PDB file of C-alpha atoms in Angstrom:
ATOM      1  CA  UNK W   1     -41.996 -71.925  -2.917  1.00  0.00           C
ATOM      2  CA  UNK W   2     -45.458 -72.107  -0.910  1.00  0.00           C
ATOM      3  CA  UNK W   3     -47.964 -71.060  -3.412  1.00  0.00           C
ATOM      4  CA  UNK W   4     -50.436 -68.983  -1.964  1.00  0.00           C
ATOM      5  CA  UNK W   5     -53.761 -70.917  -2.870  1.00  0.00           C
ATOM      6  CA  UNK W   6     -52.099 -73.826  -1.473  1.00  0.00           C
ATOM      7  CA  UNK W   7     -52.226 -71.550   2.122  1.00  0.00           C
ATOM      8  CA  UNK W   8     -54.866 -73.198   4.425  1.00  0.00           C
ATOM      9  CA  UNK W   9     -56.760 -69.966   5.521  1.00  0.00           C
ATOM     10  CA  UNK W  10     -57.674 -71.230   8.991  1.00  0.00           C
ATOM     11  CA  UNK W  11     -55.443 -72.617  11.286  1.00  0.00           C
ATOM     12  CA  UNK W  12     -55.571 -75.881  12.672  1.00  0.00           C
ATOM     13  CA  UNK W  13     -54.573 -77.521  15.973  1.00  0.00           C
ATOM     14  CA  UNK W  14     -51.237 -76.848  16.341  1.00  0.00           C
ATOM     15  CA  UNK W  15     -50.153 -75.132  13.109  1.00  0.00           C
ATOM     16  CA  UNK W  16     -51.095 -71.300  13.593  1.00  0.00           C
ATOM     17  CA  UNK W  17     -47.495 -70.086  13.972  1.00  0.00           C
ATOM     18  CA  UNK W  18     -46.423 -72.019  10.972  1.00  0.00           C
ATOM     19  CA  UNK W  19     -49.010 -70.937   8.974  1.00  0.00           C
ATOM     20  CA  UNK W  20     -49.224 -67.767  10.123  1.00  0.00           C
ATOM     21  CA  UNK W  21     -45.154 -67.791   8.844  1.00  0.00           C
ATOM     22  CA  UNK W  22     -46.176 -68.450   5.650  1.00  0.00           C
ATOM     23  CA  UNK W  23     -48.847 -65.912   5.143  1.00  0.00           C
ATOM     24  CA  UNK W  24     -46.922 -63.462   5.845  1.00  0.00           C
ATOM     25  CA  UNK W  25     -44.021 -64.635   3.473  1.00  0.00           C
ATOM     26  CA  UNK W  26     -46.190 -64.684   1.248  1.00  0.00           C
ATOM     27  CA  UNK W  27     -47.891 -61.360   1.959  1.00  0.00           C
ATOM     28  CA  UNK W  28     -44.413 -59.691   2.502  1.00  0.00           C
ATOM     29  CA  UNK W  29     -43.365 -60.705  -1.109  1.00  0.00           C
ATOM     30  CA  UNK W  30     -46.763 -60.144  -3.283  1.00  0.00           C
ATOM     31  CA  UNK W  31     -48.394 -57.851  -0.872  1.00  0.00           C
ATOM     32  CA  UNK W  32     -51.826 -57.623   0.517  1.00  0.00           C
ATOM     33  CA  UNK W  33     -54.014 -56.590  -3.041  1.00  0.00           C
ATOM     34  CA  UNK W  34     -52.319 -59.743  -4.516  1.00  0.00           C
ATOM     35  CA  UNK W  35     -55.149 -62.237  -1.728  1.00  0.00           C
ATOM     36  CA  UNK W  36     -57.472 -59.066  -0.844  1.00  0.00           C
ATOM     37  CA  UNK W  37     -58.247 -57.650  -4.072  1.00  0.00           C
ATOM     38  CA  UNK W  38     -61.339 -55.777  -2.544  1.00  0.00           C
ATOM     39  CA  UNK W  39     -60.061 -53.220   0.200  1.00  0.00           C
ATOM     40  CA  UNK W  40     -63.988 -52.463   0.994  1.00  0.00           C
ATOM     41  CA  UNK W  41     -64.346 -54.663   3.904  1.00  0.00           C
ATOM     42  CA  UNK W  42     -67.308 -54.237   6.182  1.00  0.00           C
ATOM     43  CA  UNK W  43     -66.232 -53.648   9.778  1.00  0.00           C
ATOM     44  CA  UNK W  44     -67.344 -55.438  12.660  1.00  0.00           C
ATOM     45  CA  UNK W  45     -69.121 -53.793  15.317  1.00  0.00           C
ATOM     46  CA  UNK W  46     -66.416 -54.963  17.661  1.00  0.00           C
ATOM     47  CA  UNK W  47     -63.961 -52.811  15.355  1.00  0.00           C
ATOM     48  CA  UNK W  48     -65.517 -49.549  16.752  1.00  0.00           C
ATOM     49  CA  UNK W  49     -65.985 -50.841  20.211  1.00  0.00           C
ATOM     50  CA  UNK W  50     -61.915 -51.917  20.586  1.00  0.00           C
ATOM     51  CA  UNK W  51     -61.643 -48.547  18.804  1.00  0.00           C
ATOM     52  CA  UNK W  52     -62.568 -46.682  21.469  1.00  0.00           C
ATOM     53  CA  UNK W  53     -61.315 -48.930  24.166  1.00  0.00           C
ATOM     54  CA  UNK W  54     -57.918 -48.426  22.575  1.00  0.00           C
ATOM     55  CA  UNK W  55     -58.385 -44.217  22.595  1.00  0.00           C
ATOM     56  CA  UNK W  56     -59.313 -44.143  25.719  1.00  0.00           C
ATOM     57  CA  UNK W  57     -56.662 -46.400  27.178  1.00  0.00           C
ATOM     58  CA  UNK W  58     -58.518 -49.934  27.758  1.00  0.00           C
ATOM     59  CA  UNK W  59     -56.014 -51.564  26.111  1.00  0.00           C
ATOM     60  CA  UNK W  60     -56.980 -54.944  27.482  1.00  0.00           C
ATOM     61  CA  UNK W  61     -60.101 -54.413  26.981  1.00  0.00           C
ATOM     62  CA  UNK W  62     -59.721 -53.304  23.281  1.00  0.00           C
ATOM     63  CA  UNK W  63     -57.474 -57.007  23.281  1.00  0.00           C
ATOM     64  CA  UNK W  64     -60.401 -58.708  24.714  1.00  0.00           C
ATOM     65  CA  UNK W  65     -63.315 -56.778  21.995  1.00  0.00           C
ATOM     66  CA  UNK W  66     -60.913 -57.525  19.199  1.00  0.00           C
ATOM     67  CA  UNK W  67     -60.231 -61.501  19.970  1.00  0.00           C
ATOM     68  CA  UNK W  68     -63.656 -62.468  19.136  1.00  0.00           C
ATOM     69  CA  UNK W  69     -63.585 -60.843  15.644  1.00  0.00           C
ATOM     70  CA  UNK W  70     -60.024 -61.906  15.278  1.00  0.00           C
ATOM     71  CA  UNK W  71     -60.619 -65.645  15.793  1.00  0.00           C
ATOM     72  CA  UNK W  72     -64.047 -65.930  13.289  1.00  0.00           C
ATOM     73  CA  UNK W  73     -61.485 -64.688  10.602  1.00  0.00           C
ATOM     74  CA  UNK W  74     -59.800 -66.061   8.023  1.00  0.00           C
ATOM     75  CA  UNK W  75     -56.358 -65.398   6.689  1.00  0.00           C
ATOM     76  CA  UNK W  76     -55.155 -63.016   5.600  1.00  0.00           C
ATOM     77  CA  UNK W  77     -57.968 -60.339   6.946  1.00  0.00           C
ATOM     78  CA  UNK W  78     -57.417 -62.199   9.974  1.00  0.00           C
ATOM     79  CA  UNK W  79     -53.876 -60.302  10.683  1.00  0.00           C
ATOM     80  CA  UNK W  80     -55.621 -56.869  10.472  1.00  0.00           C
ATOM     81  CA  UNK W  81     -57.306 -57.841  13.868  1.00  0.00           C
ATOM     82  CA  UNK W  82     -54.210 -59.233  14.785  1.00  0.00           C
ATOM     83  CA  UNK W  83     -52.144 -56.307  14.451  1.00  0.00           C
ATOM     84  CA  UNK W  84     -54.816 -54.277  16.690  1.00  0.00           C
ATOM     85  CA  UNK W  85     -54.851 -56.982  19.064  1.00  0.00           C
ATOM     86  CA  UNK W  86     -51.278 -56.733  19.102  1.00  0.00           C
ATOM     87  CA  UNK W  87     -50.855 -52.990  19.235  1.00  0.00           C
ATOM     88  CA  UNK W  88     -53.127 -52.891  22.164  1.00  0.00           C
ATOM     89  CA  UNK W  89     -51.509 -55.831  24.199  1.00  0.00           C
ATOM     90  CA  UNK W  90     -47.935 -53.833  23.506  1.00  0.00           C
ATOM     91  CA  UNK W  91     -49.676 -50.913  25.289  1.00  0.00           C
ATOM     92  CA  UNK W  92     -50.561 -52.580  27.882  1.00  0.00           C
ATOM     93  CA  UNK W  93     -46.912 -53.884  28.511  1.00  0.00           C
ATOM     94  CA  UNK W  94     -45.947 -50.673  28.561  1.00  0.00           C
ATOM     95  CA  UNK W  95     -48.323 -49.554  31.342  1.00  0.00           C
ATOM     96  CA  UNK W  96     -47.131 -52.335  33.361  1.00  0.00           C
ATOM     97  CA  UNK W  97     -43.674 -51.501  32.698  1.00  0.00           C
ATOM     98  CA  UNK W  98     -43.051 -54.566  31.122  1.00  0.00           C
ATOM     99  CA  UNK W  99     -40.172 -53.816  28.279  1.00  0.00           C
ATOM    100  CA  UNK W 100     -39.769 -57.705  26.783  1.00  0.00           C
ATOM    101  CA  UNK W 101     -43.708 -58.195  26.210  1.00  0.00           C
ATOM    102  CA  UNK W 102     -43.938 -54.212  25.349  1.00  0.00           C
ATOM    103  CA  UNK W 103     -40.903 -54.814  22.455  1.00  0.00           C
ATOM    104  CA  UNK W 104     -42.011 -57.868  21.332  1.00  0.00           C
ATOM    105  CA  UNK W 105     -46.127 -57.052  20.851  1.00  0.00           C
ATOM    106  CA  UNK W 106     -44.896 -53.826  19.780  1.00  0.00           C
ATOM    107  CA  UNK W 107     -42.663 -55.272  17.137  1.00  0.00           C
ATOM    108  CA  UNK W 108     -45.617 -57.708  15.955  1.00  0.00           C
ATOM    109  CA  UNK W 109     -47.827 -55.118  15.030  1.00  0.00           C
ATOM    110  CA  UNK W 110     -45.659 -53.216  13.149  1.00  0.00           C
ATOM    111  CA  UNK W 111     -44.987 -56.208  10.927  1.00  0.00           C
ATOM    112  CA  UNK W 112     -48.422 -56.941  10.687  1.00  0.00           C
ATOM    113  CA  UNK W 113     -49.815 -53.410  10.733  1.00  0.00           C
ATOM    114  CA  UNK W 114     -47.322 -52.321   7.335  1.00  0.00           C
ATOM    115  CA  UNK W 115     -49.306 -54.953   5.151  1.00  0.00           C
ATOM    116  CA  UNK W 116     -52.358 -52.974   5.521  1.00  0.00           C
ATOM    117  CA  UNK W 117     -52.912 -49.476   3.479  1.00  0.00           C
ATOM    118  CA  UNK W 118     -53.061 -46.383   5.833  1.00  0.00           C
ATOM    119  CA  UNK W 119     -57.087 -46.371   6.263  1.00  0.00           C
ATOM    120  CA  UNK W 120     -58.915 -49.687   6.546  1.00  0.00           C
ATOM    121  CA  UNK W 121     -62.403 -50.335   7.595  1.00  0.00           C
ATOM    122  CA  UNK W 122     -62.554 -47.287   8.446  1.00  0.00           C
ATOM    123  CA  UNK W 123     -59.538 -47.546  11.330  1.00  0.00           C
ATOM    124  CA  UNK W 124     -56.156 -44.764  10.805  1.00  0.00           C
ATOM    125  CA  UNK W 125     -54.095 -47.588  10.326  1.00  0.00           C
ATOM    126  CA  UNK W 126     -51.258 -45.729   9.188  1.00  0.00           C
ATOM    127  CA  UNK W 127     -51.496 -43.548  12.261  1.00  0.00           C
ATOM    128  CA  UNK W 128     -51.334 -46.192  14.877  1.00  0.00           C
ATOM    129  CA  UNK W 129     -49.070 -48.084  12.663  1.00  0.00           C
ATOM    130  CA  UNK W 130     -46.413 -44.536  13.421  1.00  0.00           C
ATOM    131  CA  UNK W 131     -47.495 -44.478  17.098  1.00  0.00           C
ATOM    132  CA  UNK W 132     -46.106 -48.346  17.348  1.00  0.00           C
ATOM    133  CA  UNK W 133     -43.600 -47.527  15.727  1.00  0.00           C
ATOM    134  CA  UNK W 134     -42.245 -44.604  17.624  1.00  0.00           C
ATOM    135  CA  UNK W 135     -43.095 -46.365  21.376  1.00  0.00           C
ATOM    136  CA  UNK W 136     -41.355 -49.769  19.751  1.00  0.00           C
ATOM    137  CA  UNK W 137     -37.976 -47.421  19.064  1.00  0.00           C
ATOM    138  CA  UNK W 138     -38.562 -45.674  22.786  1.00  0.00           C
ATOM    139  CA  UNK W 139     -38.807 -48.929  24.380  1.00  0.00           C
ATOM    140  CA  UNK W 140     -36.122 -50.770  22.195  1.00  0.00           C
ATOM    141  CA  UNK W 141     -33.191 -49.886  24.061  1.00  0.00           C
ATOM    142  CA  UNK W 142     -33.538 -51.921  27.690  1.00  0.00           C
ATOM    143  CA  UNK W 143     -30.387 -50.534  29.133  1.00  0.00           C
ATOM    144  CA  UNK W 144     -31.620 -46.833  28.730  1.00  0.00           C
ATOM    145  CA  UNK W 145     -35.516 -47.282  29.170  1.00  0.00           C
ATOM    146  CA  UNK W 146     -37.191 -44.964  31.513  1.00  0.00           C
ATOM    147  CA  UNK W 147     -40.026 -45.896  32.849  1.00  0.00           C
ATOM    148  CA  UNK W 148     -41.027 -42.487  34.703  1.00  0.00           C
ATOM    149  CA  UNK W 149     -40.137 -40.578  31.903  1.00  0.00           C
ATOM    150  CA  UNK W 150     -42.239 -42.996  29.286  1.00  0.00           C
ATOM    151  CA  UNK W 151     -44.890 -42.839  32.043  1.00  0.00           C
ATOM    152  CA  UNK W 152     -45.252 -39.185  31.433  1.00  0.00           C
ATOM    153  CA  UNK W 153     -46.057 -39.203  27.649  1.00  0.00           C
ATOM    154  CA  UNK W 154     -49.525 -38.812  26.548  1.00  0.00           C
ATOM    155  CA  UNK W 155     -50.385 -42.821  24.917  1.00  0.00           C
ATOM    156  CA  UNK W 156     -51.626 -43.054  21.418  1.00  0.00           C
TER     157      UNK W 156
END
């Protein structure tokens, strides 16, 4: 077993899928207190600024606020931007009608999102962690996916 001080917590050339693999083995199985003992993070200002990008429906531009913040981060903080990143970038698959990148995006954030509590740095993660969650399950099923009808619901 990969012990978790042995975890590199920046990724190097090459490696950031592995690694990211084993973080979150390793995060799944000991959860999140066991390598962030202090929940009392500072945000970023680019927290608030994708934060509002993201309410008001810049979803790429919430991806694009985010990234910055995202790649000055170690692990395991670092998948809290992630799951954002992700959430937003699922979003914006789904305004383009694209069901593969929406499902899979989608899908990532939940993962990553349900290692966080429900409030962190100040963001409802446990809200937008139910609002992936229900548009992941409304665009799961390919075969019976509507775009016009998905269209006409209000985004979180």
């Amino acid at each position: 077993m990969q012990q978790t001080h042995d975890l590199a917590r920046w990724p190097s050339r090459g490696n950031r899928r592995r690694l990211e693999d084993q973080w979150l083995g390793q995060l799944e199985r000991h959860g999140l207190a066991a390598f962030l003992p202090d929940t009392r993070v500072s945000a970023p200002p680019q927290l608030w600024k994708a934060g509002d990008e993201f309410n008001s429906g810049a979803f790429w531009a919430c991806h694009e606020t985010l990234e910055e913040a995202w790649l000055k981060t170690p692990y395991p903080l670092r998948f809290f931007y992630h799951s954002i990143i992700k959430a937003a970038v699922g979003f914006h698959h789904v305004g383009r009608h694209n069901g593969h990148g929406a499902r899979v995006k989608l899908s990532d954030c939940v993962r990553l999102l349900s290692l966080f509590p429900p409030e962190y740095m100040g963001a409802c993660t446990g809200l937008l962690l139910d609002d992936a969650s229900l548009w992941l399950a409304r665009v799961e099923d390919a075969e019976r996916l509507d775009w016009e009808e998905l269209d006409a619901l209000r985004r979180p």
